[in-house]
């Protein structure tokens, strides 16, 4: 084989292995060093070693174990030559003097679940800003490069790099312990983790800016993280509920985009294109959450709403009255004008556009929705259905001026033009 082709194959293999194994490696190293920033640096050094050696020697039979071995050797060198705590130095040195040969296959498995959970809770610690938590999570848990993260969120790469550096520094300065929280602290910390995972998913499901309507890779990363957390926290109903919500929403990804990348709204989607495997997995995860009992949390209520859509074979069969009720319950649990806007849509579908418009009009004075493009978008839709096309066109144009997503802007402007010469939508 041509040397350049061999090099390319090796690099592709390294990239794939890194995506799969990096979180385990960083997590294991963080347990050893008690320093997430240092752990990631050591893991990156192991990756560089692989990039240097594998193109010539070939990909090892157990690449994950090889990377863990290389990373642990780097850690040992760091402890030997650095100014680390003497007890740690003696502990590792004793193992080497006694002829200790690490079982790196076991090292990848022993306590790896606990280590991953510790890493997730550390990366999503509330001492960090939401943006920093998202960037650090994608970096440490999903193995994304700063360039990939910057492209995913349409933020300059230096900004992402600074967020990650500052996040590591903040964790170190705050002396955040590498551990899974217990007792009363667990609920708040778990909520922080789930918030970050759903933030990543939503940015993939409905991109806030850029040329693409959806970014499936981000949805996949969030789903993978959610499944990991659910596997490690089997008794937490809200974790299963979040996984259910993401599975059910992800089932519609292919149907949300047309042949040219244009958005296709829920009621106009070809439901035959919905991924039934994801639907079944989502409904099963929701059933697990329900069986665990307790008062429904926000993700369980949102998953129940998504399940209403998933169970409807056609748009006309959707139980909009139940969805409106679930949004009302969600609004009582976590009051939000965005939830009220979603409830207004459900009410309009269940009881007519006039009933929905009344609720939407009550939200127009909300300060937090001043720049929220979906408010005029929903209002325009309801006005159009009521035959008030001139007002609807103005609302669609306003919504188009507020969105940062090019595909969504094009859709809204198309709807504005349709108000000028077309019949009202049913």
XYZ file of C-alpha atoms in Angstrom:
426
model
C 0.000 0.000 0.000
C 1.148 3.513 -0.753
C 2.813 5.043 2.404
C 0.545 8.078 2.285
C -2.509 5.799 2.116
C -1.192 3.770 5.080
C -0.699 6.985 7.031
C -4.240 8.095 6.188
C -5.746 4.752 7.255
C -3.842 4.889 10.540
C -4.945 8.453 11.225
C -8.578 7.546 10.534
C -8.281 4.612 12.913
C -6.722 6.822 15.589
C -9.511 9.380 15.230
C -12.188 6.679 15.581
C -10.481 5.061 18.577
C -9.996 8.439 20.252
C -13.707 9.267 19.961
C -14.565 5.953 21.625
C -11.828 5.707 24.265
C -10.783 9.273 25.158
C -13.390 9.777 27.895
C -12.367 6.530 29.615
C -8.698 7.475 29.410
C -9.199 11.007 30.737
C -11.485 9.690 33.477
C -8.954 7.048 34.585
C -6.125 9.580 34.577
C -8.227 12.109 36.485
C -8.737 9.522 39.229
C -4.949 9.062 39.401
C -3.978 12.740 39.265
C -7.086 14.361 40.833
C -6.622 17.078 38.202
C -8.914 17.067 35.147
C -6.762 19.560 33.247
C -3.595 17.528 33.766
C -5.451 14.315 32.918
C -6.517 15.721 29.554
C -2.994 16.964 28.797
C -1.572 13.499 29.508
C -4.228 11.875 27.349
C -3.428 14.293 24.512
C 0.263 13.397 24.810
C -0.673 9.724 24.465
C -2.674 10.611 21.365
C 0.352 12.390 19.865
C 2.463 9.309 20.562
C -0.067 7.179 18.692
C -0.036 9.614 15.761
C 3.744 9.239 15.611
C 3.952 5.455 15.975
C 0.844 3.800 14.555
C 1.330 4.801 10.905
C 4.608 2.844 10.952
C 3.865 0.015 13.380
C 0.197 -0.449 12.587
C -2.856 -0.113 14.809
C -2.452 -2.369 17.889
C -4.921 -5.166 18.592
C -6.287 -3.314 21.620
C -5.832 0.368 20.744
C -7.716 1.607 23.799
C -5.450 -0.302 26.170
C -2.397 0.928 24.241
C -3.494 4.542 24.645
C -4.218 4.033 28.347
C -0.764 2.463 28.821
C 0.921 5.352 27.014
C -1.054 7.881 29.045
C -0.212 6.177 32.350
C 3.463 6.138 31.404
C 3.205 9.872 30.772
C 1.582 10.274 34.168
C 4.369 8.313 35.809
C 6.998 10.500 34.114
C 5.133 13.567 35.329
C 5.060 12.296 38.913
C 8.739 11.366 38.803
C 10.011 14.677 37.490
C 7.425 17.057 38.865
C 6.744 18.401 42.322
C 3.732 16.216 43.036
C 2.723 15.062 46.523
C 5.354 12.691 47.904
C 2.880 9.988 48.879
C 1.642 9.742 45.315
C 5.239 9.538 44.110
C 6.015 6.746 46.579
C 2.834 4.853 45.762
C 3.524 4.731 42.041
C 7.270 4.270 42.524
C 6.678 1.292 44.841
C 4.555 -0.404 42.245
C 7.358 -0.015 39.692
C 10.113 -1.173 42.107
C 8.125 -4.295 42.995
C 7.973 -5.208 39.340
C 4.305 -4.310 39.108
C 3.056 -4.773 35.547
C -0.242 -2.976 35.008
C -3.047 -4.929 33.400
C -4.134 -2.220 31.022
C -7.146 -4.194 29.784
C -8.367 -4.250 33.363
C -7.376 -0.611 33.803
C -9.864 0.354 31.151
C -12.629 -1.569 32.897
C -11.954 -1.364 36.641
C -14.026 1.406 38.141
C -14.373 2.939 34.670
C -18.090 3.459 35.220
C -17.446 5.373 38.422
C -14.614 7.287 36.767
C -16.810 8.319 33.830
C -19.554 9.437 36.169
C -17.029 11.455 38.196
C -15.735 13.057 35.005
C -19.243 13.962 33.826
C -20.110 15.574 37.158
C -16.798 17.435 37.209
C -17.082 18.766 33.640
C -20.664 19.898 34.354
C -19.930 21.454 37.743
C -22.152 24.508 38.389
C -19.088 26.588 39.293
C -18.639 26.830 35.498
C -20.784 28.855 33.104
C -23.235 26.942 30.919
C -21.104 27.645 27.820
C -17.948 26.442 29.574
C -19.678 23.288 30.804
C -20.866 22.490 27.273
C -17.424 23.069 25.723
C -15.579 21.090 28.411
C -18.070 18.224 28.204
C -17.724 17.941 24.425
C -13.955 18.079 24.793
C -13.517 15.603 27.659
C -16.479 13.260 27.236
C -16.985 13.256 23.463
C -13.374 13.717 22.325
C -14.171 16.700 20.070
C -11.378 19.076 19.096
C -11.684 22.802 19.739
C -12.183 23.257 15.991
C -15.081 20.774 15.963
C -16.699 22.448 18.978
C -16.287 25.907 17.443
C -17.930 24.744 14.214
C -20.729 23.005 16.110
C -21.667 26.164 18.016
C -20.488 28.678 15.374
C -18.138 30.308 17.875
C -14.549 31.334 16.953
C -12.033 28.608 17.776
C -9.926 30.868 20.066
C -13.091 31.603 22.076
C -13.749 27.880 22.568
C -10.101 27.271 23.473
C -10.238 30.049 26.076
C -13.463 28.672 27.532
C -11.856 25.269 27.988
C -8.650 26.688 29.492
C -10.587 28.915 31.882
C -12.899 26.041 32.818
C -9.966 23.818 33.786
C -8.379 26.664 35.730
C -11.649 27.393 37.530
C -12.057 23.735 38.525
C -8.493 23.669 39.861
C -8.789 26.975 41.740
C -12.142 25.979 43.232
C -10.605 22.635 44.274
C -13.573 20.799 42.799
C -13.220 17.190 43.979
C -13.175 14.413 41.389
C -16.157 12.572 42.812
C -19.828 11.799 42.388
C -21.864 14.062 44.685
C -23.968 12.447 47.378
C -27.029 13.256 49.434
C -28.783 16.560 48.962
C -26.116 17.863 46.579
C -26.765 15.084 44.048
C -30.101 16.417 42.756
C -28.750 19.901 41.943
C -25.567 18.529 40.397
C -27.476 15.958 38.342
C -29.732 18.737 37.047
C -26.595 20.598 35.909
C -25.377 17.508 34.023
C -28.730 16.935 32.320
C -28.975 20.618 31.390
C -25.648 20.444 29.539
C -26.519 17.211 27.734
C -29.864 18.615 26.577
C -28.235 21.896 25.557
C -25.865 19.982 23.279
C -28.747 17.917 21.884
C -30.923 20.960 21.192
C -28.147 22.743 19.340
C -27.999 19.713 17.052
C -31.772 19.286 16.775
C -32.555 22.918 16.000
C -29.401 24.896 15.284
C -29.597 28.440 16.620
C -27.401 29.869 13.869
C -25.582 29.061 10.637
C -26.569 27.438 7.365
C -27.834 24.082 8.668
C -31.261 23.451 10.181
C -30.006 20.391 12.092
C -26.581 19.065 13.135
C -27.100 15.324 13.724
C -23.559 14.724 15.042
C -24.288 16.880 18.103
C -27.508 14.960 18.723
C -25.554 11.704 18.545
C -22.940 12.992 21.018
C -25.656 14.086 23.450
C -27.511 10.787 23.103
C -24.332 8.838 23.777
C -23.680 10.902 26.906
C -27.273 10.498 28.064
C -27.128 6.735 27.606
C -23.859 6.589 29.566
C -25.343 8.553 32.462
C -28.512 6.417 32.397
C -26.426 3.256 32.502
C -24.436 4.575 35.450
C -27.463 6.048 37.288
C -30.176 3.419 36.733
C -32.339 4.603 39.649
C -32.664 8.232 38.501
C -35.998 8.686 36.643
C -35.097 12.091 35.167
C -32.001 10.619 33.508
C -34.097 7.961 31.749
C -36.670 10.631 30.919
C -34.052 12.826 29.246
C -32.811 9.855 27.217
C -36.423 9.131 26.235
C -36.954 12.745 25.188
C -33.788 12.781 23.057
C -34.486 9.366 21.467
C -38.016 10.424 20.508
C -36.937 13.772 19.106
C -33.950 12.255 17.298
C -36.318 9.788 15.619
C -37.641 12.728 13.564
C -34.270 14.117 12.464
C -34.310 12.703 8.922
C -37.876 13.869 8.369
C -37.123 17.424 9.571
C -34.996 18.246 6.526
C -35.940 18.253 2.844
C -33.772 17.218 -0.124
C -32.090 20.639 -0.293
C -31.664 21.025 3.448
C -34.836 23.075 3.886
C -36.756 22.730 7.166
C -39.869 20.565 7.254
C -42.168 21.397 10.162
C -43.678 18.701 12.377
C -47.187 18.632 10.908
C -45.819 18.403 7.358
C -43.310 15.625 7.981
C -43.521 12.213 6.333
C -43.914 10.038 9.418
C -42.800 7.000 7.473
C -39.329 8.561 7.659
C -39.348 8.623 11.452
C -36.812 6.170 12.881
C -38.964 3.508 14.537
C -36.014 1.975 16.391
C -35.418 5.290 18.149
C -39.155 5.651 18.781
C -39.288 2.238 20.486
C -36.138 2.974 22.486
C -37.548 6.330 23.552
C -40.874 4.882 24.667
C -39.042 2.129 26.570
C -36.866 4.702 28.345
C -39.966 6.709 29.275
C -41.579 3.540 30.642
C -38.471 2.955 32.794
C -38.710 6.507 34.123
C -42.404 6.075 34.919
C -41.826 2.759 36.719
C -39.252 4.396 39.002
C -42.121 6.527 40.283
C -42.094 9.851 42.068
C -43.475 13.170 40.902
C -42.770 13.764 37.196
C -39.860 16.115 36.601
C -39.415 18.486 33.646
C -37.756 15.909 31.376
C -40.409 13.301 32.107
C -43.161 15.751 31.181
C -41.355 16.790 27.990
C -40.762 13.142 27.101
C -44.480 12.470 27.606
C -45.224 15.292 25.147
C -42.775 13.821 22.625
C -44.421 10.421 23.139
C -47.818 11.896 22.182
C -46.348 12.857 18.824
C -44.539 9.528 18.424
C -47.693 7.506 19.042
C -49.778 9.469 16.523
C -49.696 7.670 13.174
C -50.797 10.871 11.432
C -50.679 14.528 12.428
C -54.477 14.534 12.685
C -54.389 11.782 15.325
C -52.207 13.832 17.705
C -53.748 14.230 21.169
C -53.307 17.997 21.372
C -55.541 18.376 24.409
C -53.262 16.048 26.387
C -50.195 17.913 25.112
C -51.723 21.224 26.226
C -52.342 19.703 29.654
C -48.787 18.422 29.913
C -47.425 21.864 28.995
C -49.650 23.393 31.689
C -48.200 20.938 34.211
C -44.673 21.685 33.011
C -45.347 25.426 33.315
C -46.436 24.996 36.921
C -43.288 23.003 37.684
C -40.835 25.279 35.873
C -42.553 28.583 35.000
C -41.286 29.968 31.694
C -42.739 32.152 28.924
C -41.256 29.734 26.367
C -43.266 26.890 27.902
C -46.357 29.113 27.798
C -45.699 29.765 24.110
C -45.521 26.030 23.459
C -48.743 25.559 25.431
C -50.382 28.227 23.274
C -49.499 26.237 20.140
C -50.994 23.074 21.638
C -54.132 24.958 22.726
C -54.516 26.377 19.210
C -54.325 22.876 17.741
C -56.793 21.472 20.279
C -59.274 24.333 20.550
C -58.673 26.584 17.538
C -56.283 29.387 16.512
C -58.281 32.111 18.301
C -57.808 30.368 21.652
C -54.077 30.024 20.981
C -53.705 33.626 19.814
C -55.233 34.897 23.046
C -52.469 33.161 25.010
C -49.765 34.336 22.604
C -50.913 37.954 22.778
C -50.554 37.797 26.552
C -46.855 36.984 26.045
C -46.000 39.918 23.753
C -45.116 42.120 26.720
C -42.639 39.568 28.104
C -39.209 41.212 28.217
C -37.401 37.882 27.883
C -39.165 37.168 24.556
C -38.360 40.502 22.888
C -35.672 38.939 20.673
C -37.138 35.424 20.594
C -38.002 34.753 16.975
C -40.494 31.968 17.697
C -42.925 34.379 19.343
C -43.680 36.330 16.119
C -43.368 33.077 14.165
C -46.127 31.416 16.196
C -48.220 34.586 16.188
C -47.860 34.832 12.400
C -48.991 31.229 12.009
C -52.110 31.803 14.102
C -52.962 35.086 12.366
C -52.614 33.389 8.987
C -54.999 30.625 10.054
C -57.490 33.285 11.126
C -57.259 34.921 7.688
C -55.438 38.032 8.963
C -52.738 37.710 6.326
C -51.306 41.239 6.373
C -50.649 41.007 10.107
C -49.301 37.487 9.656
C -46.848 38.660 6.987
C -45.482 41.338 9.321
C -44.991 38.766 12.072
C -43.179 36.326 9.767
C -40.913 39.113 8.534
C -40.127 40.129 12.104
C -39.365 36.518 13.012
C -37.066 36.229 9.986
C -35.168 39.325 11.114
C -34.596 37.817 14.566
C -33.444 34.279 13.739
C -29.747 33.616 13.189
C -30.336 30.401 11.275
C -30.258 30.860 7.504
C -32.574 27.908 6.726
C -35.156 29.090 9.223
C -34.941 32.657 7.905
C -35.623 31.431 4.368
C -38.648 29.441 5.563
C -40.092 32.431 7.436
C -39.611 34.776 4.484
C -41.283 32.225 2.225
C -44.263 32.129 4.585
C -44.347 35.944 4.600
C -44.483 35.991 0.789
C -47.224 33.362 0.808
C -49.380 35.683 2.916
C -49.364 38.238 0.119
C -50.983 36.116 -2.539
C -51.936 32.723 -1.118
C -54.903 31.335 0.812
C -54.744 31.062 4.584
C -53.389 27.811 5.996
C -55.853 25.470 7.624
